[in-house]
Amino acid sequence: MAQARTLCEQAGELFGVAVGRVHEREVGPHPHWSCQLAFDRAQFDRLIPWLAQHRNGLDVFVHGVTGDDLADHTTHAYWLGEASELKLEMFRR
């Protein structure tokens, strides 16, 4: 978990992205502990390649925020590293 915290902190410092709390439990559809990085289109092209290069074995889930949670976690999403099955039933109610 220290590795993930460090990666998030570095991303915040280097790219000026908003760093959320580290969730040391499952939150929403995410089946693992997580930390949110919030960024816009202008930051995307620099941040994502950096994350891919510096994740050091961490699996990173990237998704858009359009207001359609199901699409954001499926159609508008991809993984850096190993994909995990998300708990999408919460969006299909």
Tab-separated table of C-alpha atoms in Angstrom:
chain	number	residue	atom	x	y	z
A	1	MET	CA	0.000	0.000	0.000
A	2	ALA	CA	2.948	2.338	0.611
A	3	GLN	CA	3.885	1.982	-3.058
A	4	ALA	CA	0.407	3.089	-4.158
A	5	ARG	CA	0.404	6.040	-1.754
A	6	THR	CA	3.772	7.168	-3.052
A	7	LEU	CA	2.669	6.856	-6.679
A	8	CYS	CA	-0.446	8.959	-5.998
A	9	GLU	CA	1.510	11.598	-4.083
A	10	GLN	CA	4.105	11.846	-6.858
A	11	ALA	CA	1.381	12.195	-9.497
A	12	GLY	CA	-0.176	15.012	-7.494
A	13	GLU	CA	3.121	16.841	-7.128
A	14	LEU	CA	4.356	16.355	-10.699
A	15	PHE	CA	1.113	16.917	-12.589
A	16	GLY	CA	-1.000	19.031	-10.245
A	17	VAL	CA	-3.782	16.454	-10.219
A	18	ALA	CA	-6.194	16.154	-7.313
A	19	VAL	CA	-5.305	13.215	-5.072
A	20	GLY	CA	-8.125	11.608	-3.130
A	21	ARG	CA	-7.952	9.515	-0.005
A	22	VAL	CA	-6.495	6.048	-0.097
A	23	HIS	CA	-9.402	3.690	0.544
A	24	GLU	CA	-8.112	0.735	2.523
A	25	ARG	CA	-11.256	-1.221	1.737
A	26	GLU	CA	-13.436	-1.894	-1.263
A	27	VAL	CA	-15.400	1.173	-2.373
A	28	GLY	CA	-18.254	1.153	-4.875
A	29	PRO	CA	-17.599	-1.149	-7.814
A	30	HIS	CA	-13.871	-1.361	-7.121
A	31	PRO	CA	-12.820	-4.811	-5.833
A	32	HIS	CA	-9.537	-3.618	-4.315
A	33	TRP	CA	-8.169	-0.845	-2.172
A	34	SER	CA	-7.801	2.325	-4.192
A	35	CYS	CA	-6.771	5.939	-4.457
A	36	GLN	CA	-8.454	8.388	-6.788
A	37	LEU	CA	-6.551	10.761	-9.032
A	38	ALA	CA	-8.824	13.362	-10.618
A	39	PHE	CA	-7.540	15.015	-13.769
A	40	ASP	CA	-8.785	16.681	-16.917
A	41	ARG	CA	-8.128	16.146	-20.606
A	42	ALA	CA	-5.185	18.555	-20.589
A	43	GLN	CA	-3.391	16.432	-17.955
A	44	PHE	CA	-4.342	13.054	-19.475
A	45	ASP	CA	-1.713	12.881	-22.241
A	46	ARG	CA	1.160	13.421	-19.802
A	47	LEU	CA	-0.181	11.604	-16.744
A	48	ILE	CA	-1.243	8.257	-18.233
A	49	PRO	CA	2.114	7.430	-19.888
A	50	TRP	CA	3.859	8.425	-16.644
A	51	LEU	CA	1.564	6.159	-14.620
A	52	ALA	CA	2.180	3.307	-17.067
A	53	GLN	CA	5.930	3.744	-16.692
A	54	HIS	CA	6.002	4.227	-12.902
A	55	ARG	CA	3.271	1.880	-11.638
A	56	ASN	CA	5.900	-0.809	-10.882
A	57	GLY	CA	3.482	-3.722	-11.009
A	58	LEU	CA	0.471	-1.911	-9.565
A	59	ASP	CA	-2.774	-2.320	-11.469
A	60	VAL	CA	-4.242	1.064	-12.378
A	61	PHE	CA	-7.873	1.504	-13.411
A	62	VAL	CA	-8.558	4.571	-15.551
A	63	HIS	CA	-12.064	5.765	-16.355
A	64	GLY	CA	-13.892	8.855	-17.440
A	65	VAL	CA	-16.570	10.688	-15.499
A	66	THR	CA	-19.491	11.462	-17.794
A	67	GLY	CA	-22.424	11.028	-15.433
A	68	ASP	CA	-23.155	7.520	-16.729
A	69	ASP	CA	-21.486	5.359	-14.086
A	70	LEU	CA	-21.949	2.075	-15.949
A	71	ALA	CA	-20.419	3.444	-19.161
A	72	ASP	CA	-17.662	5.178	-17.200
A	73	HIS	CA	-16.621	1.866	-15.638
A	74	THR	CA	-16.922	-0.152	-18.883
A	75	THR	CA	-16.961	1.709	-22.202
A	76	HIS	CA	-14.910	4.687	-20.980
A	77	ALA	CA	-12.398	2.619	-18.998
A	78	TYR	CA	-9.189	0.649	-19.317
A	79	TRP	CA	-6.491	-0.901	-17.177
A	80	LEU	CA	-2.770	-0.368	-16.872
A	81	GLY	CA	-1.691	-3.808	-15.719
A	82	GLU	CA	-3.954	-6.697	-14.813
A	83	ALA	CA	-7.690	-6.088	-15.189
A	84	SER	CA	-10.000	-6.980	-12.312
A	85	GLU	CA	-13.686	-7.765	-12.453
A	86	LEU	CA	-15.659	-4.785	-11.182
A	87	LYS	CA	-18.897	-5.053	-9.175
A	88	LEU	CA	-21.086	-3.464	-11.835
A	89	GLU	CA	-24.439	-4.743	-10.568
A	90	MET	CA	-24.765	-1.582	-8.479
A	91	PHE	CA	-25.138	0.414	-11.722
A	92	ARG	CA	-27.768	-1.889	-13.235
A	93	ARG	CA	-30.586	-1.259	-10.758
